[in-house]
Amino acid sequence: MERLKRRGEFLEVAGQGRKWAMPGLVLQALHRPDDGRAPRYGLTASRKVGGAVARNRARRRLRALAERWLPEAGQSGTDYVLIARAGTVTRPFDALEQDLRTALERVVAGRPARPSADRPRGGRREARS
């Protein structure tokens, strides 16, 4: 499978695409209807995931998932970005697979994410004296 490598490609998927968050990963997808090429994917893991070893392990696990599931479950002409979360490293691999399958179903089905107005928000914390 072809990979997304340039920052601009990642930003385009993040800015114009759909996303779905799961406990083990976040999936972003941008469909290009005029493009009939195979799905492409990119991986990212921020420092919130952990040190370099943890980030590399998270990316390896996400790469294995992407190469296994995206060719058969992904839509042609779609760019996918898999974002590691803190739980990506410790989550069982079969649970990560289920997270990816669920996220793919939700993104492909076009289910909208909950509007931000419906999301519960924490109240303001008072400053401690």
mmCIF file of N, CA and C in Angstrom:
data_model
loop_
_atom_site.group_PDB
_atom_site.id
_atom_site.type_symbol
_atom_site.label_atom_id
_atom_site.label_comp_id
_atom_site.label_asym_id
_atom_site.label_seq_id
_atom_site.Cartn_x
_atom_site.Cartn_y
_atom_site.Cartn_z
ATOM 1 N N MET A 1 0.837 -1.188 0.000
ATOM 2 C CA MET A 1 0.000 0.000 0.000
ATOM 3 C C MET A 1 0.874 1.241 0.000
ATOM 4 N N GLU A 2 0.357 2.271 -0.601
ATOM 5 C CA GLU A 2 1.077 3.542 -0.653
ATOM 6 C C GLU A 2 0.881 4.283 0.665
ATOM 7 N N ARG A 3 1.896 5.044 1.052
ATOM 8 C CA ARG A 3 1.876 5.751 2.326
ATOM 9 C C ARG A 3 1.750 7.248 2.117
ATOM 10 N N LEU A 4 1.138 7.922 3.079
ATOM 11 C CA LEU A 4 1.162 9.376 3.147
ATOM 12 C C LEU A 4 2.446 9.737 3.879
ATOM 13 N N LYS A 5 3.222 10.651 3.320
ATOM 14 C CA LYS A 5 4.502 10.975 3.941
ATOM 15 C C LYS A 5 4.693 12.465 4.191
ATOM 16 N N ARG A 6 4.055 13.304 3.389
ATOM 17 C CA ARG A 6 4.277 14.745 3.529
ATOM 18 C C ARG A 6 3.280 15.356 4.510
ATOM 19 N N ARG A 7 3.725 16.348 5.231
ATOM 20 C CA ARG A 7 2.896 17.011 6.236
ATOM 21 C C ARG A 7 1.615 17.556 5.626
ATOM 22 N N GLY A 8 1.699 18.098 4.428
ATOM 23 C CA GLY A 8 0.527 18.657 3.762
ATOM 24 C C GLY A 8 -0.565 17.627 3.533
ATOM 25 N N GLU A 9 -0.174 16.386 3.241
ATOM 26 C CA GLU A 9 -1.160 15.320 3.053
ATOM 27 C C GLU A 9 -1.880 15.018 4.367
ATOM 28 N N PHE A 10 -1.139 14.974 5.462
ATOM 29 C CA PHE A 10 -1.746 14.735 6.770
ATOM 30 C C PHE A 10 -2.689 15.874 7.142
ATOM 31 N N LEU A 11 -2.262 17.107 6.898
ATOM 32 C CA LEU A 11 -3.097 18.259 7.236
ATOM 33 C C LEU A 11 -4.367 18.299 6.406
ATOM 34 N N GLU A 12 -4.287 17.899 5.154
ATOM 35 C CA GLU A 12 -5.463 17.875 4.295
ATOM 36 C C GLU A 12 -6.490 16.858 4.803
ATOM 37 N N VAL A 13 -6.029 15.682 5.187
ATOM 38 C CA VAL A 13 -6.939 14.667 5.722
ATOM 39 C C VAL A 13 -7.558 15.160 7.028
ATOM 40 N N ALA A 14 -6.749 15.772 7.886
ATOM 41 C CA ALA A 14 -7.251 16.260 9.169
ATOM 42 C C ALA A 14 -8.239 17.408 8.987
ATOM 43 N N GLY A 15 -7.979 18.281 8.025
ATOM 44 C CA GLY A 15 -8.815 19.459 7.852
ATOM 45 C C GLY A 15 -10.109 19.210 7.099
ATOM 46 N N GLN A 16 -10.085 18.315 6.116
ATOM 47 C CA GLN A 16 -11.253 18.129 5.267
ATOM 48 C C GLN A 16 -11.948 16.786 5.466
ATOM 49 N N GLY A 17 -11.289 15.842 6.138
ATOM 50 C CA GLY A 17 -11.827 14.496 6.252
ATOM 51 C C GLY A 17 -12.710 14.302 7.465
ATOM 52 N N ARG A 18 -13.113 13.045 7.639
ATOM 53 C CA ARG A 18 -13.929 12.642 8.781
ATOM 54 C C ARG A 18 -13.014 11.942 9.777
ATOM 55 N N LYS A 19 -13.438 11.880 11.042
ATOM 56 C CA LYS A 19 -12.619 11.178 12.012
ATOM 57 C C LYS A 19 -13.500 10.435 12.992
ATOM 58 N N TRP A 20 -12.920 9.383 13.549
ATOM 59 C CA TRP A 20 -13.615 8.613 14.572
ATOM 60 C C TRP A 20 -12.588 8.155 15.593
ATOM 61 N N ALA A 21 -12.861 8.419 16.865
ATOM 62 C CA ALA A 21 -11.940 8.068 17.945
ATOM 63 C C ALA A 21 -12.396 6.788 18.626
ATOM 64 N N MET A 22 -11.452 5.924 18.898
ATOM 65 C CA MET A 22 -11.687 4.676 19.615
ATOM 66 C C MET A 22 -10.667 4.622 20.752
ATOM 67 N N PRO A 23 -10.827 3.713 21.702
ATOM 68 C CA PRO A 23 -9.871 3.671 22.822
ATOM 69 C C PRO A 23 -8.421 3.435 22.399
ATOM 70 N N GLY A 24 -8.193 2.683 21.321
ATOM 71 C CA GLY A 24 -6.829 2.353 20.940
ATOM 72 C C GLY A 24 -6.247 3.210 19.848
ATOM 73 N N LEU A 25 -7.091 3.953 19.118
ATOM 74 C CA LEU A 25 -6.595 4.749 17.992
ATOM 75 C C LEU A 25 -7.636 5.765 17.561
ATOM 76 N N VAL A 26 -7.187 6.702 16.762
ATOM 77 C CA VAL A 26 -8.080 7.650 16.102
ATOM 78 C C VAL A 26 -7.883 7.446 14.608
ATOM 79 N N LEU A 27 -8.996 7.338 13.867
ATOM 80 C CA LEU A 27 -8.928 7.157 12.425
ATOM 81 C C LEU A 27 -9.477 8.400 11.740
ATOM 82 N N GLN A 28 -8.701 8.957 10.835
ATOM 83 C CA GLN A 28 -9.146 10.068 9.995
ATOM 84 C C GLN A 28 -9.173 9.568 8.566
ATOM 85 N N ALA A 29 -10.185 9.991 7.801
ATOM 86 C CA ALA A 29 -10.304 9.521 6.419
ATOM 87 C C ALA A 29 -10.788 10.658 5.536
ATOM 88 N N LEU A 30 -10.217 10.726 4.340
ATOM 89 C CA LEU A 30 -10.624 11.707 3.335
ATOM 90 C C LEU A 30 -10.791 10.970 2.020
ATOM 91 N N HIS A 31 -12.036 10.926 1.534
ATOM 92 C CA HIS A 31 -12.332 10.228 0.278
ATOM 93 C C HIS A 31 -12.182 11.202 -0.878
ATOM 94 N N ARG A 32 -11.546 10.739 -1.919
ATOM 95 C CA ARG A 32 -11.382 11.518 -3.143
ATOM 96 C C ARG A 32 -12.175 10.807 -4.240
ATOM 97 N N PRO A 33 -13.419 11.251 -4.486
ATOM 98 C CA PRO A 33 -14.305 10.513 -5.390
ATOM 99 C C PRO A 33 -13.804 10.427 -6.833
ATOM 100 N N ASP A 34 -13.006 11.367 -7.286
ATOM 101 C CA ASP A 34 -12.535 11.349 -8.668
ATOM 102 C C ASP A 34 -11.267 10.521 -8.848
ATOM 103 N N ASP A 35 -10.799 9.913 -7.771
ATOM 104 C CA ASP A 35 -9.539 9.185 -7.807
ATOM 105 C C ASP A 35 -9.799 7.700 -7.552
ATOM 106 N N GLY A 36 -9.437 6.825 -8.486
ATOM 107 C CA GLY A 36 -9.701 5.406 -8.360
ATOM 108 C C GLY A 36 -8.521 4.602 -7.856
ATOM 109 N N ARG A 37 -7.537 5.244 -7.255
ATOM 110 C CA ARG A 37 -6.350 4.516 -6.804
ATOM 111 C C ARG A 37 -6.625 3.754 -5.508
ATOM 112 N N ALA A 38 -5.717 2.880 -5.157
ATOM 113 C CA ALA A 38 -5.834 2.102 -3.921
ATOM 114 C C ALA A 38 -5.784 3.042 -2.714
ATOM 115 N N PRO A 39 -6.353 2.610 -1.589
ATOM 116 C CA PRO A 39 -6.289 3.470 -0.400
ATOM 117 C C PRO A 39 -4.842 3.700 0.039
ATOM 118 N N ARG A 40 -4.578 4.898 0.561
ATOM 119 C CA ARG A 40 -3.265 5.223 1.121
ATOM 120 C C ARG A 40 -3.451 5.430 2.614
ATOM 121 N N TYR A 41 -2.351 5.292 3.370
ATOM 122 C CA TYR A 41 -2.457 5.510 4.809
ATOM 123 C C TYR A 41 -1.209 6.193 5.332
ATOM 124 N N GLY A 42 -1.388 6.841 6.475
ATOM 125 C CA GLY A 42 -0.292 7.470 7.190
ATOM 126 C C GLY A 42 -0.431 7.161 8.673
ATOM 127 N N LEU A 43 0.661 7.230 9.389
ATOM 128 C CA LEU A 43 0.684 6.925 10.816
ATOM 129 C C LEU A 43 1.287 8.090 11.572
ATOM 130 N N THR A 44 0.785 8.321 12.767
ATOM 131 C CA THR A 44 1.383 9.350 13.596
ATOM 132 C C THR A 44 1.218 8.980 15.069
ATOM 133 N N ALA A 45 2.208 9.353 15.858
ATOM 134 C CA ALA A 45 2.183 9.121 17.302
ATOM 135 C C ALA A 45 2.891 10.295 17.964
ATOM 136 N N SER A 46 2.171 11.021 18.778
ATOM 137 C CA SER A 46 2.761 12.185 19.436
ATOM 138 C C SER A 46 3.475 11.761 20.718
ATOM 139 N N ARG A 47 4.092 12.700 21.372
ATOM 140 C CA ARG A 47 4.801 12.406 22.618
ATOM 141 C C ARG A 47 3.858 12.043 23.749
ATOM 142 N N LYS A 48 2.571 12.316 23.569
ATOM 143 C CA LYS A 48 1.600 11.911 24.588
ATOM 144 C C LYS A 48 1.545 10.391 24.721
ATOM 145 N N VAL A 49 1.924 9.692 23.665
ATOM 146 C CA VAL A 49 1.930 8.229 23.678
ATOM 147 C C VAL A 49 3.033 7.719 24.596
ATOM 148 N N GLY A 50 4.152 8.412 24.655
ATOM 149 C CA GLY A 50 5.269 8.006 25.499
ATOM 150 C C GLY A 50 6.583 8.391 24.860
ATOM 151 N N GLY A 51 7.637 7.743 25.319
ATOM 152 C CA GLY A 51 8.968 7.998 24.782
ATOM 153 C C GLY A 51 9.117 7.413 23.388
ATOM 154 N N ALA A 52 10.319 7.511 22.845
ATOM 155 C CA ALA A 52 10.573 7.064 21.476
ATOM 156 C C ALA A 52 10.268 5.584 21.291
ATOM 157 N N VAL A 53 10.604 4.768 22.270
ATOM 158 C CA VAL A 53 10.363 3.335 22.157
ATOM 159 C C VAL A 53 8.862 3.057 22.086
ATOM 160 N N ALA A 54 8.091 3.711 22.948
ATOM 161 C CA ALA A 54 6.634 3.516 22.956
ATOM 162 C C ALA A 54 6.009 4.023 21.658
ATOM 163 N N ARG A 55 6.466 5.171 21.175
ATOM 164 C CA ARG A 55 5.913 5.712 19.919
ATOM 165 C C ARG A 55 6.218 4.788 18.749
ATOM 166 N N ASN A 56 7.438 4.262 18.691
ATOM 167 C CA ASN A 56 7.794 3.343 17.610
ATOM 168 C C ASN A 56 6.983 2.055 17.688
ATOM 169 N N ARG A 57 6.773 1.541 18.893
ATOM 170 C CA ARG A 57 5.968 0.336 19.036
ATOM 171 C C ARG A 57 4.529 0.599 18.611
ATOM 172 N N ALA A 58 3.987 1.754 18.995
ATOM 173 C CA ALA A 58 2.620 2.100 18.606
ATOM 174 C C ALA A 58 2.509 2.188 17.082
ATOM 175 N N ARG A 59 3.476 2.814 16.433
ATOM 176 C CA ARG A 59 3.450 2.913 14.967
ATOM 177 C C ARG A 59 3.572 1.543 14.305
ATOM 178 N N ARG A 60 4.419 0.678 14.851
ATOM 179 C CA ARG A 60 4.535 -0.678 14.288
ATOM 180 C C ARG A 60 3.218 -1.432 14.389
ATOM 181 N N ARG A 61 2.538 -1.304 15.524
ATOM 182 C CA ARG A 61 1.254 -1.982 15.702
ATOM 183 C C ARG A 61 0.204 -1.410 14.743
ATOM 184 N N LEU A 62 0.178 -0.092 14.594
ATOM 185 C CA LEU A 62 -0.785 0.521 13.672
ATOM 186 C C LEU A 62 -0.467 0.155 12.225
ATOM 187 N N ARG A 63 0.809 0.074 11.875
ATOM 188 C CA ARG A 63 1.203 -0.306 10.511
ATOM 189 C C ARG A 63 0.727 -1.716 10.194
ATOM 190 N N ALA A 64 0.885 -2.628 11.152
ATOM 191 C CA ALA A 64 0.429 -4.006 10.948
ATOM 192 C C ALA A 64 -1.083 -4.051 10.735
ATOM 193 N N LEU A 65 -1.816 -3.262 11.507
ATOM 194 C CA LEU A 65 -3.274 -3.199 11.337
ATOM 195 C C LEU A 65 -3.643 -2.628 9.977
ATOM 196 N N ALA A 66 -3.001 -1.533 9.606
ATOM 197 C CA ALA A 66 -3.331 -0.866 8.341
ATOM 198 C C ALA A 66 -3.056 -1.776 7.157
ATOM 199 N N GLU A 67 -1.918 -2.454 7.166
ATOM 200 C CA GLU A 67 -1.578 -3.309 6.033
ATOM 201 C C GLU A 67 -2.448 -4.553 5.969
ATOM 202 N N ARG A 68 -3.024 -4.928 7.097
ATOM 203 C CA ARG A 68 -3.910 -6.097 7.107
ATOM 204 C C ARG A 68 -5.342 -5.735 6.721
ATOM 205 N N TRP A 69 -5.879 -4.631 7.243
ATOM 206 C CA TRP A 69 -7.304 -4.332 7.087
ATOM 207 C C TRP A 69 -7.637 -3.327 5.995
ATOM 208 N N LEU A 70 -6.795 -2.358 5.732
ATOM 209 C CA LEU A 70 -7.176 -1.322 4.766
ATOM 210 C C LEU A 70 -7.312 -1.824 3.330
ATOM 211 N N PRO A 71 -6.490 -2.765 2.850
ATOM 212 C CA PRO A 71 -6.696 -3.223 1.468
ATOM 213 C C PRO A 71 -8.067 -3.852 1.233
ATOM 214 N N GLU A 72 -8.596 -4.563 2.244
ATOM 215 C CA GLU A 72 -9.888 -5.212 2.046
ATOM 216 C C GLU A 72 -11.062 -4.385 2.558
ATOM 217 N N ALA A 73 -10.884 -3.645 3.641
ATOM 218 C CA ALA A 73 -11.992 -2.902 4.235
ATOM 219 C C ALA A 73 -11.993 -1.424 3.865
ATOM 220 N N GLY A 74 -10.878 -0.903 3.386
ATOM 221 C CA GLY A 74 -10.801 0.510 3.029
ATOM 222 C C GLY A 74 -11.385 0.767 1.642
ATOM 223 N N GLN A 75 -11.825 1.987 1.421
ATOM 224 C CA GLN A 75 -12.369 2.378 0.127
ATOM 225 C C GLN A 75 -11.246 2.836 -0.789
ATOM 226 N N SER A 76 -11.370 2.495 -2.066
ATOM 227 C CA SER A 76 -10.363 2.972 -3.019
ATOM 228 C C SER A 76 -10.489 4.486 -3.140
ATOM 229 N N GLY A 77 -9.366 5.127 -3.379
ATOM 230 C CA GLY A 77 -9.355 6.576 -3.507
ATOM 231 C C GLY A 77 -9.497 7.314 -2.187
ATOM 232 N N THR A 78 -9.255 6.636 -1.078
ATOM 233 C CA THR A 78 -9.392 7.251 0.245
ATOM 234 C C THR A 78 -8.042 7.279 0.935
ATOM 235 N N ASP A 79 -7.762 8.389 1.590
ATOM 236 C CA ASP A 79 -6.559 8.531 2.400
ATOM 237 C C ASP A 79 -6.943 8.338 3.861
ATOM 238 N N TYR A 80 -6.204 7.504 4.574
ATOM 239 C CA TYR A 80 -6.463 7.225 5.985
ATOM 240 C C TYR A 80 -5.253 7.652 6.805
ATOM 241 N N VAL A 81 -5.519 8.222 7.968
ATOM 242 C CA VAL A 81 -4.465 8.544 8.931
ATOM 243 C C VAL A 81 -4.845 7.850 10.231
ATOM 244 N N LEU A 82 -3.944 7.013 10.740
ATOM 245 C CA LEU A 82 -4.142 6.336 12.008
ATOM 246 C C LEU A 82 -3.285 7.043 13.045
ATOM 247 N N ILE A 83 -3.927 7.510 14.095
ATOM 248 C CA ILE A 83 -3.253 8.268 15.144
ATOM 249 C C ILE A 83 -3.194 7.407 16.401
ATOM 250 N N ALA A 84 -2.004 7.210 16.918
ATOM 251 C CA ALA A 84 -1.820 6.412 18.136
ATOM 252 C C ALA A 84 -2.315 7.194 19.342
ATOM 253 N N ARG A 85 -2.846 6.459 20.285
ATOM 254 C CA ARG A 85 -3.256 7.028 21.561
ATOM 255 C C ARG A 85 -2.414 6.366 22.649
ATOM 256 N N ALA A 86 -2.534 6.862 23.870
ATOM 257 C CA ALA A 86 -1.739 6.313 24.971
ATOM 258 C C ALA A 86 -1.998 4.816 25.151
ATOM 259 N N GLY A 87 -3.214 4.368 24.889
ATOM 260 C CA GLY A 87 -3.558 2.954 25.055
ATOM 261 C C GLY A 87 -3.132 2.060 23.913
ATOM 262 N N THR A 88 -2.629 2.619 22.829
ATOM 263 C CA THR A 88 -2.254 1.819 21.663
ATOM 264 C C THR A 88 -1.167 0.805 22.003
ATOM 265 N N VAL A 89 -0.244 1.184 22.841
ATOM 266 C CA VAL A 89 0.901 0.328 23.156
ATOM 267 C C VAL A 89 0.487 -0.851 24.035
ATOM 268 N N THR A 90 -0.403 -0.635 24.987
ATOM 269 C CA THR A 90 -0.751 -1.680 25.953
ATOM 270 C C THR A 90 -2.031 -2.427 25.604
ATOM 271 N N ARG A 91 -2.827 -1.911 24.697
ATOM 272 C CA ARG A 91 -4.106 -2.547 24.344
ATOM 273 C C ARG A 91 -3.842 -3.864 23.621
ATOM 274 N N PRO A 92 -4.608 -4.920 23.945
ATOM 275 C CA PRO A 92 -4.436 -6.195 23.230
ATOM 276 C C PRO A 92 -4.651 -6.005 21.726
ATOM 277 N N PHE A 93 -3.890 -6.758 20.932
ATOM 278 C CA PHE A 93 -3.919 -6.566 19.490
ATOM 279 C C PHE A 93 -5.293 -6.840 18.897
ATOM 280 N N ASP A 94 -6.005 -7.850 19.407
ATOM 281 C CA ASP A 94 -7.332 -8.121 18.873
ATOM 282 C C ASP A 94 -8.309 -6.994 19.190
ATOM 283 N N ALA A 95 -8.126 -6.324 20.321
ATOM 284 C CA ALA A 95 -8.959 -5.159 20.639
ATOM 285 C C ALA A 95 -8.629 -3.995 19.705
ATOM 286 N N LEU A 96 -7.343 -3.831 19.362
ATOM 287 C CA LEU A 96 -6.965 -2.792 18.396
ATOM 288 C C LEU A 96 -7.584 -3.078 17.027
ATOM 289 N N GLU A 97 -7.592 -4.359 16.627
ATOM 290 C CA GLU A 97 -8.225 -4.726 15.359
ATOM 291 C C GLU A 97 -9.698 -4.358 15.365
ATOM 292 N N GLN A 98 -10.360 -4.661 16.467
ATOM 293 C CA GLN A 98 -11.787 -4.322 16.570
ATOM 294 C C GLN A 98 -11.981 -2.814 16.536
ATOM 295 N N ASP A 99 -11.094 -2.065 17.183
ATOM 296 C CA ASP A 99 -11.175 -0.599 17.143
ATOM 297 C C ASP A 99 -11.082 -0.090 15.705
ATOM 298 N N LEU A 100 -10.128 -0.628 14.950
ATOM 299 C CA LEU A 100 -9.960 -0.186 13.570
ATOM 300 C C LEU A 100 -11.166 -0.561 12.719
ATOM 301 N N ARG A 101 -11.656 -1.787 12.861
ATOM 302 C CA ARG A 101 -12.824 -2.209 12.073
ATOM 303 C C ARG A 101 -14.032 -1.347 12.379
ATOM 304 N N THR A 102 -14.264 -1.073 13.657
ATOM 305 C CA THR A 102 -15.393 -0.234 14.047
ATOM 306 C C THR A 102 -15.247 1.175 13.486
ATOM 307 N N ALA A 103 -14.058 1.742 13.608
ATOM 308 C CA ALA A 103 -13.821 3.094 13.097
ATOM 309 C C ALA A 103 -14.012 3.136 11.582
ATOM 310 N N LEU A 104 -13.524 2.114 10.866
ATOM 311 C CA LEU A 104 -13.712 2.060 9.410
ATOM 312 C C LEU A 104 -15.188 2.002 9.050
ATOM 313 N N GLU A 105 -15.951 1.175 9.772
ATOM 314 C CA GLU A 105 -17.392 1.083 9.505
ATOM 315 C C GLU A 105 -18.077 2.423 9.717
ATOM 316 N N ARG A 106 -17.724 3.094 10.788
ATOM 317 C CA ARG A 106 -18.374 4.363 11.108
ATOM 318 C C ARG A 106 -18.007 5.454 10.101
ATOM 319 N N VAL A 107 -16.751 5.486 9.708
ATOM 320 C CA VAL A 107 -16.300 6.508 8.759
ATOM 321 C C VAL A 107 -16.870 6.236 7.372
ATOM 322 N N VAL A 108 -16.865 4.960 6.944
ATOM 323 C CA VAL A 108 -17.377 4.606 5.622
ATOM 324 C C VAL A 108 -18.884 4.800 5.561
ATOM 325 N N ALA A 109 -19.586 4.440 6.644
ATOM 326 C CA ALA A 109 -21.042 4.576 6.670
ATOM 327 C C ALA A 109 -21.461 6.037 6.699
ATOM 328 N N GLY A 110 -20.528 6.915 7.008
ATOM 329 C CA GLY A 110 -20.838 8.341 7.036
ATOM 330 C C GLY A 110 -21.567 8.776 8.280
ATOM 331 N N ARG A 111 -21.452 7.968 9.331
ATOM 332 C CA ARG A 111 -22.087 8.380 10.577
ATOM 333 C C ARG A 111 -21.391 9.626 11.091
ATOM 334 N N PRO A 112 -22.153 10.645 11.366
ATOM 335 C CA PRO A 112 -21.500 11.855 11.886
ATOM 336 C C PRO A 112 -21.076 11.667 13.335
ATOM 337 N N ALA A 113 -19.983 12.282 13.655
ATOM 338 C CA ALA A 113 -19.565 12.313 15.052
ATOM 339 C C ALA A 113 -20.523 13.219 15.800
ATOM 340 N N ARG A 114 -20.582 13.049 17.090
ATOM 341 C CA ARG A 114 -21.503 13.880 17.863
ATOM 342 C C ARG A 114 -21.092 15.346 17.743
ATOM 343 N N PRO A 115 -22.065 16.231 17.553
ATOM 344 C CA PRO A 115 -21.711 17.655 17.514
ATOM 345 C C PRO A 115 -21.099 18.081 18.844
ATOM 346 N N SER A 116 -20.242 19.062 18.768
ATOM 347 C CA SER A 116 -19.539 19.492 19.977
ATOM 348 C C SER A 116 -20.499 20.007 21.043
ATOM 349 N N ALA A 117 -21.679 20.498 20.656
ATOM 350 C CA ALA A 117 -22.644 20.995 21.634
ATOM 351 C C ALA A 117 -23.195 19.855 22.488
ATOM 352 N N ASP A 118 -23.213 18.623 21.959
ATOM 353 C CA ASP A 118 -23.740 17.482 22.694
ATOM 354 C C ASP A 118 -22.704 16.844 23.612
ATOM 355 N N ARG A 119 -21.470 17.197 23.449
ATOM 356 C CA ARG A 119 -20.427 16.582 24.250
ATOM 357 C C ARG A 119 -20.453 17.138 25.666
ATOM 358 N N PRO A 120 -20.332 16.264 26.660
ATOM 359 C CA PRO A 120 -20.286 16.764 28.033
ATOM 360 C C PRO A 120 -18.986 17.515 28.264
ATOM 361 N N ARG A 121 -19.097 18.570 28.961
ATOM 362 C CA ARG A 121 -17.915 19.380 29.241
ATOM 363 C C ARG A 121 -17.765 19.548 30.742
ATOM 364 N N GLY A 122 -16.519 19.559 31.162
ATOM 365 C CA GLY A 122 -16.256 19.766 32.575
ATOM 366 C C GLY A 122 -16.386 21.245 32.925
ATOM 367 N N GLY A 123 -16.753 21.499 34.143
ATOM 368 C CA GLY A 123 -16.875 22.874 34.581
ATOM 369 C C GLY A 123 -15.514 23.500 34.804
ATOM 370 N N ARG A 124 -15.499 24.772 34.988
ATOM 371 C CA ARG A 124 -14.235 25.460 35.256
ATOM 372 C C ARG A 124 -13.773 25.145 36.657
ATOM 373 N N ARG A 125 -12.511 24.951 36.771
ATOM 374 C CA ARG A 125 -11.947 24.705 38.078
ATOM 375 C C ARG A 125 -11.547 26.031 38.702
ATOM 376 N N GLU A 126 -11.775 26.093 39.983
ATOM 377 C CA GLU A 126 -11.394 27.323 40.674
ATOM 378 C C GLU A 126 -9.916 27.252 41.017
ATOM 379 N N ALA A 127 -9.277 28.382 40.971
ATOM 380 C CA ALA A 127 -7.848 28.442 41.310
ATOM 381 C C ALA A 127 -7.675 28.157 42.793
ATOM 382 N N ARG A 128 -6.657 27.365 43.086
ATOM 383 C CA ARG A 128 -6.357 27.069 44.487
ATOM 384 C C ARG A 128 -5.574 28.203 45.100
ATOM 385 N N SER A 129 -5.827 28.438 46.356
ATOM 386 C CA SER A 129 -5.108 29.506 47.065
ATOM 387 C C SER A 129 -3.919 28.980 47.776
#
